[in-house]
Amino acid sequence: MKWASGVLWLLLGLLLLGIWQLDALSAERRGWASVALVAYALVLARSLRRQRASAPPASDRVDYRVVYATETGTARQLAQATCKRLRKSGFSAEPVALNQLGRVEPPDRALLLVVSTTGNGDPPKTAVGWEASVQLDRFAGRPFAVLALGDRSYPRFCAFGLEVAQRFQAAGGKPLFAPVQVSQADPRMIDLWFRQLQQESA
Ligand SMILES: Cc1cc2nc3c(=O)[nH]c(=O)nc-3n(C[C@H](O)[C@H](O)[C@H](O)COP(=O)(O)O)c2cc1C
């Protein structure tokens, strides 16, 4: 989108020049119009800079994308730990929020999803609106795996994680193994996730 902001700056420059060519305006009014235009340009530049900083790189290719859907941060931490292990094994791996997945390239090796459930079997914060932003058919024929975080004391144990797994499979994704369901961050199940990943990536 660099060309779009270039065009925008060019238009603003032309507008500024135009203001000073308008003989019908007094010098004072031209001055105020120019100040307003420059202030607008500064606000625009700031918001473009922020937008660029928050957007994940659009074209980077990686071996693994580790997607997280989290309410209170556990899934994000586990996604980061998963990336760390994969990098140690020599792969490239990047974390991304589930509702940002539509903005990045599918991975070369596999999509790994670390997904918590909140409410009564509901999607957590970083998953809200994910279906509208992710084109699931981009993942058809591609390997994926799900680590579903939850708590057995809730009637709909790991419901959202299982729903995500089901949606990717229905779209033609290839599960590497059955979703690993974790209650209260049980370290034994988290270890199982890492062991299964290690086997798959060996
Ligand atoms: C308000 C609330 C609602 C929850 N609802 C569910 C649920 O419906 N099913 C489930 O399996 N776990 C549920 N959990 C448990 C969380 O999924 C679990 O604690 C998870 O590890 C939180 O991960 P996060 O930090 O990534 O959000 C709920 C937890 C809270 C605090």
PDB file of C-alpha atoms and ligand atoms in Angstrom:
ATOM      1  CA  MET A   1       0.000   0.000   0.000  1.00  0.00           C
ATOM      2  CA  LYS A   2       3.057   2.265  -0.194  1.00  0.00           C
ATOM      3  CA  TRP A   3       1.908   3.598  -3.579  1.00  0.00           C
ATOM      4  CA  ALA A   4      -1.486   4.597  -2.080  1.00  0.00           C
ATOM      5  CA  SER A   5       0.109   6.759   0.614  1.00  0.00           C
ATOM      6  CA  GLY A   6       2.451   8.234  -2.061  1.00  0.00           C
ATOM      7  CA  VAL A   7      -0.579   9.268  -4.153  1.00  0.00           C
ATOM      8  CA  LEU A   8      -2.207  10.737  -1.024  1.00  0.00           C
ATOM      9  CA  TRP A   9       0.858  12.898  -0.261  1.00  0.00           C
ATOM     10  CA  LEU A  10       1.012  14.058  -3.866  1.00  0.00           C
ATOM     11  CA  LEU A  11      -2.667  15.104  -3.741  1.00  0.00           C
ATOM     12  CA  LEU A  12      -2.148  16.983  -0.476  1.00  0.00           C
ATOM     13  CA  GLY A  13       0.885  18.773  -1.974  1.00  0.00           C
ATOM     14  CA  LEU A  14      -1.106  19.775  -5.069  1.00  0.00           C
ATOM     15  CA  LEU A  15      -3.953  21.000  -2.851  1.00  0.00           C
ATOM     16  CA  LEU A  16      -1.511  23.135  -0.862  1.00  0.00           C
ATOM     17  CA  LEU A  17      -0.092  24.598  -4.078  1.00  0.00           C
ATOM     18  CA  GLY A  18      -3.655  25.214  -5.338  1.00  0.00           C
ATOM     19  CA  ILE A  19      -4.558  27.153  -2.217  1.00  0.00           C
ATOM     20  CA  TRP A  20      -1.701  29.604  -2.888  1.00  0.00           C
ATOM     21  CA  GLN A  21      -2.806  30.036  -6.502  1.00  0.00           C
ATOM     22  CA  LEU A  22      -6.336  31.126  -5.465  1.00  0.00           C
ATOM     23  CA  ASP A  23      -6.386  34.877  -5.942  1.00  0.00           C
ATOM     24  CA  ALA A  24      -9.969  35.051  -4.642  1.00  0.00           C
ATOM     25  CA  LEU A  25      -8.707  34.203  -1.109  1.00  0.00           C
ATOM     26  CA  SER A  26      -7.020  36.748   1.115  1.00  0.00           C
ATOM     27  CA  ALA A  27      -3.473  35.967   2.249  1.00  0.00           C
ATOM     28  CA  GLU A  28      -4.770  35.417   5.777  1.00  0.00           C
ATOM     29  CA  ARG A  29      -7.320  32.828   4.614  1.00  0.00           C
ATOM     30  CA  ARG A  30      -4.727  31.072   2.463  1.00  0.00           C
ATOM     31  CA  GLY A  31      -2.513  30.902   5.559  1.00  0.00           C
ATOM     32  CA  TRP A  32      -5.273  29.339   7.685  1.00  0.00           C
ATOM     33  CA  ALA A  33      -6.236  26.874   4.935  1.00  0.00           C
ATOM     34  CA  SER A  34      -2.581  25.802   4.646  1.00  0.00           C
ATOM     35  CA  VAL A  35      -2.261  25.348   8.412  1.00  0.00           C
ATOM     36  CA  ALA A  36      -5.444  23.207   8.439  1.00  0.00           C
ATOM     37  CA  LEU A  37      -4.139  21.100   5.546  1.00  0.00           C
ATOM     38  CA  VAL A  38      -0.738  20.536   7.148  1.00  0.00           C
ATOM     39  CA  ALA A  39      -2.413  19.608  10.484  1.00  0.00           C
ATOM     40  CA  TYR A  40      -4.628  17.131   8.631  1.00  0.00           C
ATOM     41  CA  ALA A  41      -1.572  15.673   6.869  1.00  0.00           C
ATOM     42  CA  LEU A  42       0.190  15.182  10.216  1.00  0.00           C
ATOM     43  CA  VAL A  43      -2.815  13.374  11.738  1.00  0.00           C
ATOM     44  CA  LEU A  44      -3.046  11.196   8.620  1.00  0.00           C
ATOM     45  CA  ALA A  45       0.680  10.369   8.734  1.00  0.00           C
ATOM     46  CA  ARG A  46       0.398   9.345  12.386  1.00  0.00           C
ATOM     47  CA  SER A  47      -2.546   7.070  11.801  1.00  0.00           C
ATOM     48  CA  LEU A  48      -0.863   5.458   8.737  1.00  0.00           C
ATOM     49  CA  ARG A  49       2.284   4.835  10.813  1.00  0.00           C
ATOM     50  CA  ARG A  50       0.214   3.201  13.584  1.00  0.00           C
ATOM     51  CA  GLN A  51      -1.687   1.071  11.102  1.00  0.00           C
ATOM     52  CA  ARG A  52       1.567  -0.155   9.561  1.00  0.00           C
ATOM     53  CA  ALA A  53       3.089  -0.927  12.962  1.00  0.00           C
ATOM     54  CA  SER A  54       0.102  -3.027  14.099  1.00  0.00           C
ATOM     55  CA  ALA A  55      -0.327  -4.956  10.854  1.00  0.00           C
ATOM     56  CA  PRO A  56       1.479  -8.292  10.648  1.00  0.00           C
ATOM     57  CA  PRO A  57       3.800  -8.643   7.632  1.00  0.00           C
ATOM     58  CA  ALA A  58       1.573  -9.608   4.713  1.00  0.00           C
ATOM     59  CA  SER A  59       3.944 -11.602   2.537  1.00  0.00           C
ATOM     60  CA  ASP A  60       6.412 -13.345   4.856  1.00  0.00           C
ATOM     61  CA  ARG A  61       6.586 -17.069   4.289  1.00  0.00           C
ATOM     62  CA  VAL A  62       7.093 -19.262   7.347  1.00  0.00           C
ATOM     63  CA  ASP A  63       7.175 -22.990   8.104  1.00  0.00           C
ATOM     64  CA  TYR A  64       4.615 -22.744  10.917  1.00  0.00           C
ATOM     65  CA  ARG A  65       1.994 -20.187  11.851  1.00  0.00           C
ATOM     66  CA  VAL A  66       1.027 -20.604  15.493  1.00  0.00           C
ATOM     67  CA  VAL A  67      -2.424 -19.135  15.922  1.00  0.00           C
ATOM     68  CA  TYR A  68      -3.772 -18.150  19.327  1.00  0.00           C
ATOM     69  CA  ALA A  69      -7.279 -17.451  20.569  1.00  0.00           C
ATOM     70  CA  THR A  70      -7.096 -16.153  24.112  1.00  0.00           C
ATOM     71  CA  GLU A  71      -9.028 -14.245  26.741  1.00  0.00           C
ATOM     72  CA  THR A  72      -6.492 -13.961  29.560  1.00  0.00           C
ATOM     73  CA  GLY A  73      -3.191 -14.751  27.802  1.00  0.00           C
ATOM     74  CA  THR A  74      -2.527 -18.462  28.432  1.00  0.00           C
ATOM     75  CA  ALA A  75      -3.060 -19.456  24.799  1.00  0.00           C
ATOM     76  CA  ARG A  76      -0.796 -16.608  23.624  1.00  0.00           C
ATOM     77  CA  GLN A  77       1.978 -17.728  25.974  1.00  0.00           C
ATOM     78  CA  LEU A  78       1.660 -21.327  24.804  1.00  0.00           C
ATOM     79  CA  ALA A  79       1.692 -20.201  21.168  1.00  0.00           C
ATOM     80  CA  GLN A  80       4.905 -18.270  21.852  1.00  0.00           C
ATOM     81  CA  ALA A  81       6.433 -21.263  23.642  1.00  0.00           C
ATOM     82  CA  THR A  82       5.475 -23.445  20.659  1.00  0.00           C
ATOM     83  CA  CYS A  83       7.197 -20.998  18.268  1.00  0.00           C
ATOM     84  CA  LYS A  84      10.288 -21.007  20.458  1.00  0.00           C
ATOM     85  CA  ARG A  85      10.549 -24.817  20.382  1.00  0.00           C
ATOM     86  CA  LEU A  86      10.035 -24.974  16.640  1.00  0.00           C
ATOM     87  CA  ARG A  87      12.710 -22.321  16.066  1.00  0.00           C
ATOM     88  CA  LYS A  88      15.097 -24.302  18.259  1.00  0.00           C
ATOM     89  CA  SER A  89      14.517 -27.226  15.903  1.00  0.00           C
ATOM     90  CA  GLY A  90      15.500 -25.013  12.969  1.00  0.00           C
ATOM     91  CA  PHE A  91      12.062 -24.041  11.634  1.00  0.00           C
ATOM     92  CA  SER A  92      10.614 -20.588  11.153  1.00  0.00           C
ATOM     93  CA  ALA A  93       7.463 -20.036  13.221  1.00  0.00           C
ATOM     94  CA  GLU A  94       5.364 -16.944  13.876  1.00  0.00           C
ATOM     95  CA  PRO A  95       2.481 -16.378  16.304  1.00  0.00           C
ATOM     96  CA  VAL A  96      -0.690 -14.663  15.082  1.00  0.00           C
ATOM     97  CA  ALA A  97      -4.080 -13.953  16.670  1.00  0.00           C
ATOM     98  CA  LEU A  98      -6.923 -16.009  15.200  1.00  0.00           C
ATOM     99  CA  ASN A  99      -8.810 -12.907  14.081  1.00  0.00           C
ATOM    100  CA  GLN A 100      -5.663 -11.694  12.245  1.00  0.00           C
ATOM    101  CA  LEU A 101      -5.034 -14.959  10.400  1.00  0.00           C
ATOM    102  CA  GLY A 102      -6.684 -13.618   7.246  1.00  0.00           C
ATOM    103  CA  ARG A 103      -3.913 -11.002   6.949  1.00  0.00           C
ATOM    104  CA  VAL A 104      -1.000 -13.416   6.638  1.00  0.00           C
ATOM    105  CA  GLU A 105       0.140 -16.086   4.190  1.00  0.00           C
ATOM    106  CA  PRO A 106      -0.688 -19.723   5.019  1.00  0.00           C
ATOM    107  CA  PRO A 107       2.400 -21.520   6.383  1.00  0.00           C
ATOM    108  CA  ASP A 108       4.574 -23.829   4.293  1.00  0.00           C
ATOM    109  CA  ARG A 109       4.476 -26.771   6.746  1.00  0.00           C
ATOM    110  CA  ALA A 110       1.496 -26.542   9.134  1.00  0.00           C
ATOM    111  CA  LEU A 111      -0.960 -24.319  10.915  1.00  0.00           C
ATOM    112  CA  LEU A 112      -0.942 -24.821  14.686  1.00  0.00           C
ATOM    113  CA  LEU A 113      -3.898 -23.446  16.647  1.00  0.00           C
ATOM    114  CA  VAL A 114      -3.812 -22.834  20.403  1.00  0.00           C
ATOM    115  CA  VAL A 115      -7.427 -22.074  21.263  1.00  0.00           C
ATOM    116  CA  SER A 116      -9.087 -21.246  24.582  1.00  0.00           C
ATOM    117  CA  THR A 117     -12.796 -21.262  25.363  1.00  0.00           C
ATOM    118  CA  THR A 118     -14.554 -18.623  27.421  1.00  0.00           C
ATOM    119  CA  GLY A 119     -18.100 -17.805  28.581  1.00  0.00           C
ATOM    120  CA  ASN A 120     -20.285 -20.801  27.962  1.00  0.00           C
ATOM    121  CA  GLY A 121     -18.324 -22.471  25.177  1.00  0.00           C
ATOM    122  CA  ASP A 122     -17.682 -19.126  23.470  1.00  0.00           C
ATOM    123  CA  PRO A 123     -14.763 -17.638  21.472  1.00  0.00           C
ATOM    124  CA  PRO A 124     -12.278 -15.549  23.476  1.00  0.00           C
ATOM    125  CA  LYS A 125     -11.223 -11.959  22.697  1.00  0.00           C
ATOM    126  CA  THR A 126      -8.629 -12.591  19.968  1.00  0.00           C
ATOM    127  CA  ALA A 127     -11.073 -14.809  18.084  1.00  0.00           C
ATOM    128  CA  VAL A 128     -14.048 -12.468  17.902  1.00  0.00           C
ATOM    129  CA  GLY A 129     -15.063 -12.026  14.266  1.00  0.00           C
ATOM    130  CA  TRP A 130     -12.556 -14.631  13.021  1.00  0.00           C
ATOM    131  CA  GLU A 131     -14.934 -16.322  10.601  1.00  0.00           C
ATOM    132  CA  ALA A 132     -15.499 -13.086   8.702  1.00  0.00           C
ATOM    133  CA  SER A 133     -11.760 -12.381   8.408  1.00  0.00           C
ATOM    134  CA  VAL A 134     -10.360 -15.854   7.623  1.00  0.00           C
ATOM    135  CA  GLN A 135     -11.010 -17.516   4.275  1.00  0.00           C
ATOM    136  CA  LEU A 136     -10.996 -21.134   5.381  1.00  0.00           C
ATOM    137  CA  ASP A 137     -10.665 -22.533   1.865  1.00  0.00           C
ATOM    138  CA  ARG A 138      -7.084 -21.122   1.765  1.00  0.00           C
ATOM    139  CA  PHE A 139      -6.246 -23.912   4.225  1.00  0.00           C
ATOM    140  CA  ALA A 140      -7.794 -26.766   2.225  1.00  0.00           C
ATOM    141  CA  GLY A 141      -5.353 -29.659   1.857  1.00  0.00           C
ATOM    142  CA  ARG A 142      -2.970 -28.120   4.400  1.00  0.00           C
ATOM    143  CA  PRO A 143      -1.906 -29.788   7.669  1.00  0.00           C
ATOM    144  CA  PHE A 144      -3.124 -28.326  10.961  1.00  0.00           C
ATOM    145  CA  ALA A 145      -3.295 -29.228  14.659  1.00  0.00           C
ATOM    146  CA  VAL A 146      -5.259 -27.849  17.604  1.00  0.00           C
ATOM    147  CA  LEU A 147      -4.348 -27.417  21.258  1.00  0.00           C
ATOM    148  CA  ALA A 148      -7.692 -26.705  22.958  1.00  0.00           C
ATOM    149  CA  LEU A 149      -7.487 -25.020  26.369  1.00  0.00           C
ATOM    150  CA  GLY A 150     -10.369 -25.174  28.816  1.00  0.00           C
ATOM    151  CA  ASP A 151     -11.574 -26.458  32.134  1.00  0.00           C
ATOM    152  CA  ARG A 152     -13.480 -29.704  32.730  1.00  0.00           C
ATOM    153  CA  SER A 153     -15.652 -28.042  35.365  1.00  0.00           C
ATOM    154  CA  TYR A 154     -17.449 -26.143  32.564  1.00  0.00           C
ATOM    155  CA  PRO A 155     -20.305 -27.984  30.855  1.00  0.00           C
ATOM    156  CA  ARG A 156     -18.936 -27.183  27.392  1.00  0.00           C
ATOM    157  CA  PHE A 157     -15.358 -28.366  27.876  1.00  0.00           C
ATOM    158  CA  CYS A 158     -13.016 -26.933  25.194  1.00  0.00           C
ATOM    159  CA  ALA A 159     -16.070 -26.241  23.021  1.00  0.00           C
ATOM    160  CA  PHE A 160     -14.576 -23.399  20.995  1.00  0.00           C
ATOM    161  CA  GLY A 161     -11.257 -25.189  20.346  1.00  0.00           C
ATOM    162  CA  LEU A 162     -13.150 -28.232  19.107  1.00  0.00           C
ATOM    163  CA  GLU A 163     -15.364 -26.029  16.936  1.00  0.00           C
ATOM    164  CA  VAL A 164     -12.290 -24.434  15.325  1.00  0.00           C
ATOM    165  CA  ALA A 165     -10.787 -27.892  14.672  1.00  0.00           C
ATOM    166  CA  GLN A 166     -14.044 -29.005  13.110  1.00  0.00           C
ATOM    167  CA  ARG A 167     -14.249 -25.894  10.887  1.00  0.00           C
ATOM    168  CA  PHE A 168     -10.725 -26.345   9.517  1.00  0.00           C
ATOM    169  CA  GLN A 169     -11.344 -30.033   8.878  1.00  0.00           C
ATOM    170  CA  ALA A 170     -14.669 -29.318   7.153  1.00  0.00           C
ATOM    171  CA  ALA A 171     -12.816 -26.821   4.923  1.00  0.00           C
ATOM    172  CA  GLY A 172     -10.452 -29.594   3.773  1.00  0.00           C
ATOM    173  CA  GLY A 173      -7.609 -29.066   6.278  1.00  0.00           C
ATOM    174  CA  LYS A 174      -5.613 -32.200   7.187  1.00  0.00           C
ATOM    175  CA  PRO A 175      -5.402 -32.819  10.955  1.00  0.00           C
ATOM    176  CA  LEU A 176      -1.907 -33.919  12.025  1.00  0.00           C
ATOM    177  CA  PHE A 177      -3.467 -35.547  15.127  1.00  0.00           C
ATOM    178  CA  ALA A 178      -6.680 -35.313  17.203  1.00  0.00           C
ATOM    179  CA  PRO A 179      -7.185 -32.031  19.116  1.00  0.00           C
ATOM    180  CA  VAL A 180      -5.263 -32.095  22.392  1.00  0.00           C
ATOM    181  CA  GLN A 181      -7.726 -31.046  25.113  1.00  0.00           C
ATOM    182  CA  VAL A 182      -6.251 -29.440  28.218  1.00  0.00           C
ATOM    183  CA  SER A 183      -8.053 -28.800  31.487  1.00  0.00           C
ATOM    184  CA  GLN A 184      -6.680 -26.072  33.770  1.00  0.00           C
ATOM    185  CA  ALA A 185      -3.411 -25.915  31.814  1.00  0.00           C
ATOM    186  CA  ASP A 186      -2.571 -29.522  32.787  1.00  0.00           C
ATOM    187  CA  PRO A 187       1.211 -29.790  32.110  1.00  0.00           C
ATOM    188  CA  ARG A 188       0.908 -33.466  31.099  1.00  0.00           C
ATOM    189  CA  MET A 189      -1.425 -32.580  28.212  1.00  0.00           C
ATOM    190  CA  ILE A 190       0.739 -29.621  27.200  1.00  0.00           C
ATOM    191  CA  ASP A 191       3.698 -31.977  27.145  1.00  0.00           C
ATOM    192  CA  LEU A 192       1.695 -34.332  24.918  1.00  0.00           C
ATOM    193  CA  TRP A 193       1.153 -31.418  22.490  1.00  0.00           C
ATOM    194  CA  PHE A 194       4.885 -30.732  22.300  1.00  0.00           C
ATOM    195  CA  ARG A 195       5.740 -34.431  21.908  1.00  0.00           C
ATOM    196  CA  GLN A 196       3.237 -34.911  19.082  1.00  0.00           C
ATOM    197  CA  LEU A 197       4.543 -31.809  17.331  1.00  0.00           C
ATOM    198  CA  GLN A 198       8.092 -33.034  17.664  1.00  0.00           C
ATOM    199  CA  GLN A 199       7.151 -36.358  16.065  1.00  0.00           C
ATOM    200  CA  GLU A 200       5.374 -34.594  13.214  1.00  0.00           C
ATOM    201  CA  SER A 201       8.188 -32.167  12.513  1.00  0.00           C
ATOM    202  CA  ALA A 202      10.989 -34.760  12.792  1.00  0.00           C
TER     203      ALA A 202
HETATM  204  C1  LIG B   1     -15.299 -16.701  32.549  1.00  0.00           C
HETATM  205  C2  LIG B   1     -14.695 -17.981  32.079  1.00  0.00           C
HETATM  206  C3  LIG B   1     -15.433 -18.816  31.266  1.00  0.00           C
HETATM  207  C4  LIG B   1     -14.887 -20.036  30.826  1.00  0.00           C
HETATM  208  N1  LIG B   1     -15.660 -20.886  30.062  1.00  0.00           N
HETATM  209  C5  LIG B   1     -15.155 -22.084  29.688  1.00  0.00           C
HETATM  210  C6  LIG B   1     -15.946 -23.000  28.920  1.00  0.00           C
HETATM  211  O1  LIG B   1     -17.097 -22.761  28.559  1.00  0.00           O
HETATM  212  N2  LIG B   1     -15.379 -24.193  28.577  1.00  0.00           N
HETATM  213  C7  LIG B   1     -14.110 -24.539  28.953  1.00  0.00           C
HETATM  214  O2  LIG B   1     -13.668 -25.634  28.635  1.00  0.00           O
HETATM  215  N3  LIG B   1     -13.344 -23.673  29.683  1.00  0.00           N
HETATM  216  C8  LIG B   1     -13.820 -22.470  30.054  1.00  0.00           C
HETATM  217  N4  LIG B   1     -13.042 -21.597  30.777  1.00  0.00           N
HETATM  218  C9  LIG B   1     -11.671 -21.989  31.152  1.00  0.00           C
HETATM  219  C10 LIG B   1     -10.613 -21.355  30.213  1.00  0.00           C
HETATM  220  O3  LIG B   1     -10.777 -21.805  28.893  1.00  0.00           O
HETATM  221  C11 LIG B   1      -9.221 -21.770  30.688  1.00  0.00           C
HETATM  222  O4  LIG B   1      -8.984 -21.217  31.966  1.00  0.00           O
HETATM  223  C12 LIG B   1      -8.139 -21.348  29.707  1.00  0.00           C
HETATM  224  O5  LIG B   1      -6.908 -21.900  30.124  1.00  0.00           O
HETATM  225  C13 LIG B   1      -8.020 -19.832  29.625  1.00  0.00           C
HETATM  226  O6  LIG B   1      -7.101 -19.536  28.603  1.00  0.00           O
HETATM  227  P1  LIG B   1      -6.725 -18.049  28.149  1.00  0.00           P
HETATM  228  O7  LIG B   1      -5.883 -17.462  29.257  1.00  0.00           O
HETATM  229  O8  LIG B   1      -5.936 -18.251  26.902  1.00  0.00           O
HETATM  230  O9  LIG B   1      -7.974 -17.287  27.919  1.00  0.00           O
HETATM  231  C14 LIG B   1     -13.575 -20.403  31.209  1.00  0.00           C
HETATM  232  C15 LIG B   1     -12.828 -19.527  32.024  1.00  0.00           C
HETATM  233  C16 LIG B   1     -13.378 -18.338  32.454  1.00  0.00           C
HETATM  234  C17 LIG B   1     -12.559 -17.440  33.354  1.00  0.00           C
END
